[in-house]
Amino acid sequence: MTKRTFGVIGLAVMGENLALNVESRGFPIAVYNRSPDKTENFMATRAKDKDIKAAYSLEEFVQILERPRKILVMVKAGGPVDAVIQQLKPLLQEGDMIIDGGNSLYEDTERRTQELEATGLGFMGMGVSGGEEGALNGPSLMPGGTQSAYQELEPILTKIAAQVDDGPCVTYIGPGGAGHYVKMVHNGIEYGDMQLIAEAYDLLKNGLGLSNDRLHEVFSDWNKTEELDSFLIDITANIFPKKDPETGKHLIDLILDAAGQKGTGRWTVVSSLELAVPIPTIYAAVNARVISGFKEQRIKASQELQGVTSTFNGDVESFIPKIRDALYCSKMCSYAQGMALIAKASQEFGFNINLPEVARIWKGGCIIKAGFLGKINKAFSDNPDLPNLLLAPEFKQSMLDRQQAWRDVLMMATSMGIPAPAFNASLDYFDSYRSERLPQNLTQAQRDYFGAHTYERTDKPRGEFFHTEWMDG
């Protein structure tokens, strides 16, 4: 039997689809799942008549792979990844490589890289974005590890990645946990993007009174614009007309308003706090998911904490474009925050991440792909030292032109008692970043008053610190 070029461990939906993707590009595949029933079902259905060989033990799986072995692990992050690695280690030989394609915490990836490379084995942590369809037809791939490990995998990765006008949506991200760090922030941006779209939906439906059919039209039209052309806007438009076969009602109105999360958004927030990089839009999005889980409490509170009862009395059709503009401006803040966090982490951890390339590989295959990613790529290519996307010529004027609409939308939301935490956080970020002076001079005075933490002065050079005995005189 011909040895297999590539192996996949874990046959949940993403594992299955990536295995089929690799096989479709001409690479013979070996697959293994700890549940034999899952493997048998896959081989009898989706893998039937394909160049895929199933193994029913790790020993068999390793034996049918050509050397150096390339093994993609697609299991749940955390303990399960460590368990698979420990089971594989005694079966592998020097030069063999394990690739973790799950949503692992970048710090775990750093640890695994050091441990495995010390034994002569290769290891890569690779972010994979695109959901089921992307995994099958071409995802965005964010591999991190040694440069030599990436070069070994590059012929396969460039074939299975999504293809856009300027190349495959994969690039070498950086050493150690760089790939999983970028994927983590990608997911944080995704959280922000999804929450902003949800808030726009809430304002359109419960503020302006749009029907589901009209919502489908609005989001479809928005997806045709340069500003909002994106995967998430596209699927949002497709959600509204879907009918529930059991009741005949629109399915969107039957879905419980309690959102789940798997940890990457929270990890992004924690990292931003550790690195002192503000990402308020992403934080608001994570918090919105958390508070949505308090469904029973919210039901009781709604009966006791009455809000305002005002209704929208303006022209609905002329206000819809204002919500579109507010959504665009807020989305740009979410991407700006994410890119700023990646830049700081790259500097802090020695990742040496190429920001233009990050924007480029997100142009296809992934959940946050959007039309303006080409402009983000250009912004960082033109100015590698750009401190924030809001200052890029490609975005600065377009946001200034739309800021009044942005403010009008938030005034409308506040007056009607419609929560818009991510919209508000985005505008606060914009206003804070553009403010020459903020009220933290008072914060510093307070800190010095109760804790002698010292402060700097506006009339003295930066870096000189002063303390005042506030109780004197």
CSV table of C-alpha atoms in Angstrom, one decimal:
chain,number,residue,atom,x,y,z
A,1,MET,CA,0.0,0.0,0.0
A,2,THR,CA,1.2,3.5,-0.8
A,3,LYS,CA,2.1,5.5,2.2
A,4,ARG,CA,-0.1,8.4,3.1
A,5,THR,CA,1.2,12.0,2.6
A,6,PHE,CA,-0.8,13.6,5.4
A,7,GLY,CA,-2.7,12.4,8.5
A,8,VAL,CA,-5.7,13.9,10.3
A,9,ILE,CA,-6.7,12.9,13.9
A,10,GLY,CA,-10.2,13.9,14.9
A,11,LEU,CA,-13.2,13.5,12.7
A,12,ALA,CA,-15.6,16.1,14.0
A,13,VAL,CA,-17.0,18.4,11.2
A,14,MET,CA,-13.8,20.5,10.9
A,15,GLY,CA,-11.5,17.5,10.9
A,16,GLU,CA,-13.6,15.7,8.3
A,17,ASN,CA,-13.8,18.7,6.0
A,18,LEU,CA,-10.1,19.4,6.2
A,19,ALA,CA,-9.3,15.8,5.4
A,20,LEU,CA,-11.6,15.9,2.4
A,21,ASN,CA,-10.0,19.2,1.3
A,22,VAL,CA,-6.5,17.8,1.5
A,23,GLU,CA,-7.5,14.7,-0.4
A,24,SER,CA,-9.2,16.8,-3.1
A,25,ARG,CA,-5.9,18.6,-3.7
A,26,GLY,CA,-4.1,15.3,-4.6
A,27,PHE,CA,-2.6,14.3,-1.3
A,28,PRO,CA,-3.3,10.7,-0.1
A,29,ILE,CA,-4.8,10.9,3.4
A,30,ALA,CA,-4.8,8.8,6.6
A,31,VAL,CA,-7.5,9.5,9.2
A,32,TYR,CA,-8.0,8.4,12.8
A,33,ASN,CA,-10.7,9.0,15.4
A,34,ARG,CA,-10.7,7.6,18.9
A,35,SER,CA,-14.3,6.4,18.3
A,36,PRO,CA,-14.2,3.6,15.7
A,37,ASP,CA,-17.9,4.2,14.9
A,38,LYS,CA,-17.2,7.7,13.8
A,39,THR,CA,-14.4,6.5,11.5
A,40,GLU,CA,-16.5,3.8,10.0
A,41,ASN,CA,-19.3,6.2,9.3
A,42,PHE,CA,-17.0,8.7,7.6
A,43,MET,CA,-15.4,6.0,5.5
A,44,ALA,CA,-18.8,4.7,4.4
A,45,THR,CA,-20.2,8.1,3.5
A,46,ARG,CA,-18.2,11.2,2.8
A,47,ALA,CA,-14.9,9.4,2.3
A,48,LYS,CA,-16.2,6.7,0.1
A,49,ASP,CA,-14.2,6.1,-3.1
A,50,LYS,CA,-11.7,8.8,-2.1
A,51,ASP,CA,-7.9,8.4,-1.6
A,52,ILE,CA,-8.4,8.1,2.2
A,53,LYS,CA,-7.2,5.3,4.4
A,54,ALA,CA,-8.7,4.8,7.9
A,55,ALA,CA,-6.7,3.6,10.8
A,56,TYR,CA,-8.3,2.1,14.0
A,57,SER,CA,-5.3,2.6,16.3
A,58,LEU,CA,-2.7,5.3,16.6
A,59,GLU,CA,0.0,2.7,16.0
A,60,GLU,CA,-1.6,1.7,12.6
A,61,PHE,CA,-2.2,5.4,11.8
A,62,VAL,CA,1.5,6.3,12.3
A,63,GLN,CA,2.7,3.3,10.3
A,64,ILE,CA,0.8,4.2,7.2
A,65,LEU,CA,2.2,7.7,7.0
A,66,GLU,CA,5.2,8.5,4.9
A,67,ARG,CA,8.2,10.1,6.7
A,68,PRO,CA,8.6,12.8,7.8
A,69,ARG,CA,5.1,12.4,9.1
A,70,LYS,CA,2.7,15.3,9.0
A,71,ILE,CA,-0.2,14.9,11.4
A,72,LEU,CA,-3.0,17.5,11.8
A,73,VAL,CA,-4.7,17.2,15.2
A,74,MET,CA,-8.3,18.4,15.2
A,75,VAL,CA,-9.5,17.8,18.7
A,76,LYS,CA,-10.9,20.1,21.5
A,77,ALA,CA,-8.4,22.6,22.9
A,78,GLY,CA,-6.7,22.1,26.2
A,79,GLY,CA,-6.3,18.7,27.8
A,80,PRO,CA,-7.5,16.6,24.8
A,81,VAL,CA,-4.6,18.1,22.7
A,82,ASP,CA,-2.1,17.3,25.3
A,83,ALA,CA,-3.5,13.7,25.6
A,84,VAL,CA,-3.1,13.1,21.9
A,85,ILE,CA,0.4,14.5,21.8
A,86,GLN,CA,1.4,12.2,24.7
A,87,GLN,CA,0.0,9.2,22.9
A,88,LEU,CA,1.8,10.1,19.7
A,89,LYS,CA,5.2,10.9,21.1
A,90,PRO,CA,6.5,7.4,21.6
A,91,LEU,CA,5.3,6.4,18.2
A,92,LEU,CA,7.0,9.1,16.2
A,93,GLN,CA,10.6,9.6,15.0
A,94,GLU,CA,12.8,12.6,14.8
A,95,GLY,CA,11.7,15.1,12.1
A,96,ASP,CA,8.0,14.0,12.3
A,97,MET,CA,5.6,16.9,12.8
A,98,ILE,CA,2.4,17.5,14.7
A,99,ILE,CA,0.1,20.4,13.7
A,100,ASP,CA,-2.5,21.6,16.2
A,101,GLY,CA,-5.4,23.0,14.1
A,102,GLY,CA,-7.8,23.7,16.9
A,103,ASN,CA,-8.4,27.0,18.8
A,104,SER,CA,-5.7,26.4,21.4
A,105,LEU,CA,-4.5,29.1,23.8
A,106,TYR,CA,-1.3,30.5,22.3
A,107,GLU,CA,0.5,30.0,25.6
A,108,ASP,CA,-0.2,26.3,25.4
A,109,THR,CA,1.2,26.3,21.9
A,110,GLU,CA,4.4,28.0,23.1
A,111,ARG,CA,4.8,25.3,25.8
A,112,ARG,CA,4.1,22.4,23.4
A,113,THR,CA,6.5,23.8,20.8
A,114,GLN,CA,9.3,23.9,23.3
A,115,GLU,CA,8.6,20.5,24.7
A,116,LEU,CA,8.3,18.7,21.4
A,117,GLU,CA,11.2,20.4,19.6
A,118,ALA,CA,13.4,19.4,22.5
A,119,THR,CA,12.7,15.8,21.6
A,120,GLY,CA,13.5,16.3,17.9
A,121,LEU,CA,9.8,16.5,16.8
A,122,GLY,CA,8.3,19.4,14.9
A,123,PHE,CA,5.2,21.2,16.1
A,124,MET,CA,3.1,23.9,14.7
A,125,GLY,CA,0.0,25.7,16.1
A,126,MET,CA,-2.2,26.7,13.2
A,127,GLY,CA,-5.3,28.8,13.4
A,128,VAL,CA,-8.0,27.7,10.9
A,129,SER,CA,-10.9,30.0,10.0
A,130,GLY,CA,-13.8,29.5,7.7
A,131,GLY,CA,-16.2,27.2,9.5
A,132,GLU,CA,-17.4,24.0,7.8
A,133,GLU,CA,-17.5,25.4,4.3
A,134,GLY,CA,-14.1,27.0,4.5
A,135,ALA,CA,-12.5,23.9,5.9
A,136,LEU,CA,-13.9,21.9,3.0
A,137,ASN,CA,-13.3,24.4,0.1
A,138,GLY,CA,-10.5,26.6,1.3
A,139,PRO,CA,-10.0,28.2,4.8
A,140,SER,CA,-7.8,31.0,6.0
A,141,LEU,CA,-4.8,29.4,7.7
A,142,MET,CA,-2.6,31.0,10.3
A,143,PRO,CA,0.4,28.7,11.0
A,144,GLY,CA,3.0,29.5,13.7
A,145,GLY,CA,6.1,27.6,14.6
A,146,THR,CA,9.6,27.3,13.2
A,147,GLN,CA,10.2,28.7,9.7
A,148,SER,CA,11.6,25.3,8.6
A,149,ALA,CA,8.4,23.5,9.8
A,150,TYR,CA,6.3,25.9,7.8
A,151,GLN,CA,8.4,25.3,4.7
A,152,GLU,CA,7.9,21.6,5.1
A,153,LEU,CA,4.1,22.1,5.1
A,154,GLU,CA,3.9,25.0,2.6
A,155,PRO,CA,3.2,22.8,-0.5
A,156,ILE,CA,0.1,21.4,1.2
A,157,LEU,CA,-1.1,24.5,3.0
A,158,THR,CA,-0.9,26.7,-0.1
A,159,LYS,CA,-3.1,24.2,-2.0
A,160,ILE,CA,-5.8,23.7,0.6
A,161,ALA,CA,-6.1,27.4,1.6
A,162,ALA,CA,-8.6,29.8,0.1
A,163,GLN,CA,-7.4,31.4,-3.1
A,164,VAL,CA,-7.7,35.2,-3.6
A,165,ASP,CA,-6.5,37.6,-6.2
A,166,ASP,CA,-3.1,38.0,-4.6
A,167,GLY,CA,-2.4,34.4,-3.5
A,168,PRO,CA,-3.4,31.7,-1.1
A,169,CYS,CA,-4.8,32.7,2.2
A,170,VAL,CA,-2.0,31.3,4.2
A,171,THR,CA,1.4,32.8,5.4
A,172,TYR,CA,4.0,32.0,8.0
A,173,ILE,CA,2.8,34.0,11.0
A,174,GLY,CA,5.8,33.7,13.3
A,175,PRO,CA,7.5,31.5,15.9
A,176,GLY,CA,5.9,29.6,18.8
A,177,GLY,CA,2.3,30.5,19.5
A,178,ALA,CA,2.1,33.4,16.9
A,179,GLY,CA,-0.3,31.5,14.7
A,180,HIS,CA,-2.7,30.8,17.5
A,181,TYR,CA,-2.3,34.3,18.9
A,182,VAL,CA,-3.4,35.8,15.5
A,183,LYS,CA,-6.3,33.3,15.4
A,184,MET,CA,-7.3,34.3,18.9
A,185,VAL,CA,-7.5,38.0,18.0
A,186,HIS,CA,-9.2,37.1,14.7
A,187,ASN,CA,-11.9,35.5,16.9
A,188,GLY,CA,-12.0,38.6,19.1
A,189,ILE,CA,-12.7,40.7,16.0
A,190,GLU,CA,-15.3,38.2,15.0
A,191,TYR,CA,-17.0,38.6,18.3
A,192,GLY,CA,-17.0,42.4,17.8
A,193,ASP,CA,-18.3,42.1,14.3
A,194,MET,CA,-21.1,39.8,15.2
A,195,GLN,CA,-22.3,41.9,18.1
A,196,LEU,CA,-22.3,45.1,16.0
A,197,ILE,CA,-24.4,43.4,13.3
A,198,ALA,CA,-26.7,42.1,16.0
A,199,GLU,CA,-27.1,45.6,17.4
A,200,ALA,CA,-27.8,47.0,13.9
A,201,TYR,CA,-30.5,44.3,13.5
A,202,ASP,CA,-32.0,45.3,16.9
A,203,LEU,CA,-32.1,48.9,15.9
A,204,LEU,CA,-33.7,48.2,12.6
A,205,LYS,CA,-36.2,45.7,13.9
A,206,ASN,CA,-37.2,47.0,17.3
A,207,GLY,CA,-36.3,50.7,16.7
A,208,LEU,CA,-37.5,51.3,13.2
A,209,GLY,CA,-40.0,48.4,13.0
A,210,LEU,CA,-38.6,46.6,9.9
A,211,SER,CA,-40.0,43.2,9.0
A,212,ASN,CA,-37.9,40.2,8.4
A,213,ASP,CA,-38.4,40.5,4.7
A,214,ARG,CA,-37.3,44.1,4.7
A,215,LEU,CA,-34.3,43.2,6.9
A,216,HIS,CA,-33.3,40.7,4.2
A,217,GLU,CA,-33.4,43.4,1.6
A,218,VAL,CA,-31.5,45.9,3.7
A,219,PHE,CA,-28.6,43.5,4.6
A,220,SER,CA,-28.5,42.2,1.1
A,221,ASP,CA,-28.1,45.8,-0.2
A,222,TRP,CA,-25.5,46.6,2.4
A,223,ASN,CA,-23.5,43.5,1.4
A,224,LYS,CA,-23.2,45.1,-2.1
A,225,THR,CA,-21.5,48.2,-0.8
A,226,GLU,CA,-17.7,48.5,-0.5
A,227,GLU,CA,-17.9,49.4,3.1
A,228,LEU,CA,-19.9,46.4,4.4
A,229,ASP,CA,-19.2,43.7,1.8
A,230,SER,CA,-18.4,40.7,4.0
A,231,PHE,CA,-19.1,37.1,4.9
A,232,LEU,CA,-21.0,38.0,8.1
A,233,ILE,CA,-23.3,40.5,6.4
A,234,ASP,CA,-24.0,38.1,3.6
A,235,ILE,CA,-25.0,35.2,5.9
A,236,THR,CA,-27.0,37.7,8.1
A,237,ALA,CA,-29.1,38.6,5.0
A,238,ASN,CA,-29.7,34.9,4.3
A,239,ILE,CA,-30.9,34.2,7.8
A,240,PHE,CA,-34.0,36.5,7.8
A,241,PRO,CA,-36.1,34.8,5.1
A,242,LYS,CA,-35.6,31.3,6.6
A,243,LYS,CA,-38.8,29.7,7.7
A,244,ASP,CA,-39.2,27.0,10.4
A,245,PRO,CA,-40.8,23.9,8.8
A,246,GLU,CA,-42.6,23.0,12.0
A,247,THR,CA,-44.4,26.3,12.6
A,248,GLY,CA,-44.1,28.2,9.3
A,249,LYS,CA,-42.8,31.2,11.2
A,250,HIS,CA,-39.5,33.0,10.6
A,251,LEU,CA,-36.8,30.9,12.4
A,252,ILE,CA,-34.9,34.0,13.6
A,253,ASP,CA,-37.9,34.9,15.8
A,254,LEU,CA,-37.9,31.4,17.4
A,255,ILE,CA,-34.2,31.3,18.4
A,256,LEU,CA,-33.5,31.9,22.1
A,257,ASP,CA,-31.5,35.1,22.7
A,258,ALA,CA,-28.8,33.5,24.8
A,259,ALA,CA,-25.4,33.3,23.0
A,260,GLY,CA,-22.7,30.8,23.6
A,261,GLN,CA,-18.9,31.3,23.6
A,262,LYS,CA,-15.9,28.9,23.6
A,263,GLY,CA,-13.3,31.1,25.2
A,264,THR,CA,-11.3,32.8,22.5
A,265,GLY,CA,-13.1,36.1,23.0
A,266,ARG,CA,-12.4,36.0,26.7
A,267,TRP,CA,-8.7,35.1,26.0
A,268,THR,CA,-8.4,38.1,23.7
A,269,VAL,CA,-9.8,40.5,26.4
A,270,VAL,CA,-7.4,39.0,29.0
A,271,SER,CA,-4.4,39.4,26.7
A,272,SER,CA,-5.4,43.0,25.9
A,273,LEU,CA,-5.4,43.8,29.6
A,274,GLU,CA,-2.0,42.2,30.1
A,275,LEU,CA,-0.5,44.1,27.2
A,276,ALA,CA,-2.4,47.4,28.0
A,277,VAL,CA,-4.0,47.7,24.6
A,278,PRO,CA,-7.6,49.0,24.6
A,279,ILE,CA,-10.1,46.8,22.8
A,280,PRO,CA,-13.5,48.1,24.1
A,281,THR,CA,-15.6,47.0,21.2
A,282,ILE,CA,-14.4,43.4,21.6
A,283,TYR,CA,-14.8,43.6,25.4
A,284,ALA,CA,-18.4,44.9,24.9
A,285,ALA,CA,-19.1,42.0,22.6
A,286,VAL,CA,-17.9,39.4,25.0
A,287,ASN,CA,-19.8,41.0,27.8
A,288,ALA,CA,-23.0,41.1,25.7
A,289,ARG,CA,-22.8,37.3,25.2
A,290,VAL,CA,-22.3,36.9,28.9
A,291,ILE,CA,-25.3,39.0,29.9
A,292,SER,CA,-27.4,37.3,27.3
A,293,GLY,CA,-27.0,34.1,29.3
A,294,PHE,CA,-28.9,35.6,32.2
A,295,LYS,CA,-32.1,34.9,30.4
A,296,GLU,CA,-34.3,34.1,33.4
A,297,GLN,CA,-33.0,37.1,35.4
A,298,ARG,CA,-33.6,39.3,32.4
A,299,ILE,CA,-37.2,38.1,32.1
A,300,LYS,CA,-37.9,39.0,35.8
A,301,ALA,CA,-36.0,42.3,35.5
A,302,SER,CA,-38.1,43.3,32.4
A,303,GLN,CA,-41.2,43.1,34.6
A,304,GLU,CA,-39.8,45.3,37.3
A,305,LEU,CA,-37.4,47.7,35.6
A,306,GLN,CA,-39.5,49.6,33.1
A,307,GLY,CA,-37.5,51.6,30.5
A,308,VAL,CA,-38.5,54.5,28.4
A,309,THR,CA,-41.6,54.2,26.1
A,310,SER,CA,-40.6,56.5,23.3
A,311,THR,CA,-41.0,55.4,19.7
A,312,PHE,CA,-39.1,56.4,16.5
A,313,ASN,CA,-41.0,59.3,14.9
A,314,GLY,CA,-38.6,60.2,12.0
A,315,ASP,CA,-38.4,59.0,8.5
A,316,VAL,CA,-37.5,55.3,8.6
A,317,GLU,CA,-36.1,55.0,5.1
A,318,SER,CA,-33.7,57.9,5.5
A,319,PHE,CA,-32.5,56.6,8.9
A,320,ILE,CA,-31.6,53.2,7.6
A,321,PRO,CA,-28.4,54.5,5.9
A,322,LYS,CA,-27.4,56.1,9.2
A,323,ILE,CA,-27.4,52.7,10.9
A,324,ARG,CA,-25.3,51.4,8.0
A,325,ASP,CA,-22.8,54.2,8.5
A,326,ALA,CA,-22.7,53.6,12.3
A,327,LEU,CA,-22.1,49.9,11.6
A,328,TYR,CA,-19.3,50.6,9.3
A,329,CYS,CA,-17.5,53.1,11.6
A,330,SER,CA,-17.9,50.7,14.6
A,331,LYS,CA,-16.6,47.7,12.5
A,332,MET,CA,-13.5,49.7,11.6
A,333,CYS,CA,-12.9,50.4,15.3
A,334,SER,CA,-13.2,46.6,16.0
A,335,TYR,CA,-10.6,45.8,13.3
A,336,ALA,CA,-8.4,48.7,14.4
A,337,GLN,CA,-8.4,47.4,18.0
A,338,GLY,CA,-7.6,43.9,16.9
A,339,MET,CA,-4.7,44.9,14.6
A,340,ALA,CA,-3.3,47.1,17.4
A,341,LEU,CA,-3.3,44.2,19.8
A,342,ILE,CA,-1.6,41.9,17.3
A,343,ALA,CA,1.1,44.6,16.7
A,344,LYS,CA,1.7,45.0,20.4
A,345,ALA,CA,1.9,41.2,21.0
A,346,SER,CA,4.3,40.8,18.1
A,347,GLN,CA,6.6,43.4,19.7
A,348,GLU,CA,6.2,42.0,23.2
A,349,PHE,CA,6.7,38.3,22.3
A,350,GLY,CA,9.1,38.6,19.4
A,351,PHE,CA,6.6,37.2,16.9
A,352,ASN,CA,7.7,39.6,14.1
A,353,ILE,CA,4.2,39.4,12.6
A,354,ASN,CA,3.7,40.9,9.1
A,355,LEU,CA,0.4,42.9,9.6
A,356,PRO,CA,-0.2,43.5,5.8
A,357,GLU,CA,0.0,39.7,5.3
A,358,VAL,CA,-2.4,39.1,8.2
A,359,ALA,CA,-5.0,41.3,6.5
A,360,ARG,CA,-4.3,39.7,3.2
A,361,ILE,CA,-4.9,36.1,4.3
A,362,TRP,CA,-8.2,37.2,5.9
A,363,LYS,CA,-9.5,38.3,2.5
A,364,GLY,CA,-10.8,34.8,1.7
A,365,GLY,CA,-12.1,31.7,3.4
A,366,CYS,CA,-12.5,33.1,6.9
A,367,ILE,CA,-15.4,34.3,9.0
A,368,ILE,CA,-14.2,37.9,9.2
A,369,LYS,CA,-13.4,38.3,5.5
A,370,ALA,CA,-14.5,41.7,4.3
A,371,GLY,CA,-14.1,43.9,1.3
A,372,PHE,CA,-12.1,46.5,3.2
A,373,LEU,CA,-9.3,44.1,4.1
A,374,GLY,CA,-7.5,45.0,0.9
A,375,LYS,CA,-7.4,48.6,2.2
A,376,ILE,CA,-6.2,47.4,5.6
A,377,ASN,CA,-3.4,45.5,3.8
A,378,LYS,CA,-2.5,48.7,1.8
A,379,ALA,CA,-2.6,50.8,4.9
A,380,PHE,CA,0.0,48.8,6.7
A,381,SER,CA,2.0,48.2,3.6
A,382,ASP,CA,2.3,51.9,2.9
A,383,ASN,CA,3.1,52.7,6.5
A,384,PRO,CA,4.5,49.8,8.5
A,385,ASP,CA,4.7,52.1,11.6
A,386,LEU,CA,1.0,53.0,11.4
A,387,PRO,CA,0.0,53.2,15.1
A,388,ASN,CA,-3.7,52.8,14.4
A,389,LEU,CA,-6.0,52.0,11.4
A,390,LEU,CA,-8.1,55.0,12.3
A,391,LEU,CA,-5.3,57.3,11.1
A,392,ALA,CA,-4.9,55.5,7.8
A,393,PRO,CA,-5.9,57.7,4.8
A,394,GLU,CA,-8.0,54.8,3.5
A,395,PHE,CA,-10.3,55.1,6.5
A,396,LYS,CA,-9.8,58.4,8.3
A,397,GLN,CA,-11.9,60.6,6.1
A,398,SER,CA,-14.7,58.0,5.6
A,399,MET,CA,-15.1,57.8,9.3
A,400,LEU,CA,-15.1,61.6,9.8
A,401,ASP,CA,-17.7,61.9,7.1
A,402,ARG,CA,-20.0,59.4,8.9
A,403,GLN,CA,-19.5,60.3,12.5
A,404,GLN,CA,-22.6,62.5,12.7
A,405,ALA,CA,-24.8,59.6,11.5
A,406,TRP,CA,-23.0,57.4,14.1
A,407,ARG,CA,-23.9,59.8,16.9
A,408,ASP,CA,-27.5,60.2,15.6
A,409,VAL,CA,-27.9,56.4,15.8
A,410,LEU,CA,-26.7,56.2,19.4
A,411,MET,CA,-28.9,59.1,20.4
A,412,MET,CA,-31.8,57.2,18.9
A,413,ALA,CA,-30.8,53.9,20.7
A,414,THR,CA,-30.5,55.7,24.0
A,415,SER,CA,-33.8,57.6,23.7
A,416,MET,CA,-35.6,54.3,23.0
A,417,GLY,CA,-33.8,52.2,25.6
A,418,ILE,CA,-32.3,49.8,23.1
A,419,PRO,CA,-28.9,48.5,24.3
A,420,ALA,CA,-26.1,49.1,21.9
A,421,PRO,CA,-23.0,48.3,24.0
A,422,ALA,CA,-20.6,47.6,21.1
A,423,PHE,CA,-21.7,50.7,19.1
A,424,ASN,CA,-21.2,52.8,22.2
A,425,ALA,CA,-17.9,51.3,23.0
A,426,SER,CA,-16.7,51.9,19.4
A,427,LEU,CA,-17.7,55.6,19.5
A,428,ASP,CA,-16.2,56.0,22.9
A,429,TYR,CA,-12.9,54.5,21.5
A,430,PHE,CA,-13.0,56.9,18.6
A,431,ASP,CA,-13.7,59.9,20.8
A,432,SER,CA,-11.1,58.9,23.4
A,433,TYR,CA,-8.4,58.2,20.7
A,434,ARG,CA,-9.0,61.6,19.0
A,435,SER,CA,-9.0,63.6,22.3
A,436,GLU,CA,-5.9,65.6,23.1
A,437,ARG,CA,-6.9,65.7,26.7
A,438,LEU,CA,-8.8,63.2,28.8
A,439,PRO,CA,-9.9,63.4,32.5
A,440,GLN,CA,-7.3,61.0,33.7
A,441,ASN,CA,-5.4,64.0,35.2
A,442,LEU,CA,-8.0,63.7,38.0
A,443,THR,CA,-7.5,60.0,38.2
A,444,GLN,CA,-3.8,60.5,38.7
A,445,ALA,CA,-4.4,63.2,41.3
A,446,GLN,CA,-6.7,60.8,43.2
A,447,ARG,CA,-4.1,57.9,43.0
A,448,ASP,CA,-1.5,60.2,44.3
A,449,TYR,CA,-3.8,61.5,47.1
A,450,PHE,CA,-4.7,58.1,48.5
A,451,GLY,CA,-1.6,56.0,47.5
A,452,ALA,CA,1.3,58.4,46.7
A,453,HIS,CA,1.5,56.9,43.3
A,454,THR,CA,2.9,60.1,41.8
A,455,TYR,CA,2.0,61.9,38.6
A,456,GLU,CA,3.6,63.7,35.6
A,457,ARG,CA,3.0,67.3,34.8
A,458,THR,CA,2.1,69.1,31.6
A,459,ASP,CA,4.7,71.8,32.2
A,460,LYS,CA,7.5,69.4,32.8
A,461,PRO,CA,9.3,66.8,30.6
A,462,ARG,CA,7.7,63.4,30.3
A,463,GLY,CA,9.3,60.8,32.6
A,464,GLU,CA,9.6,63.2,35.6
A,465,PHE,CA,7.3,62.2,38.4
A,466,PHE,CA,5.9,64.2,41.3
A,467,HIS,CA,4.1,63.7,44.6
A,468,THR,CA,2.0,66.2,46.5
A,469,GLU,CA,1.0,66.1,50.2
A,470,TRP,CA,-2.6,66.8,49.5
A,471,MET,CA,-3.7,67.3,53.1
A,472,ASP,CA,-1.3,70.1,53.8
A,473,GLY,CA,-2.7,73.6,54.1
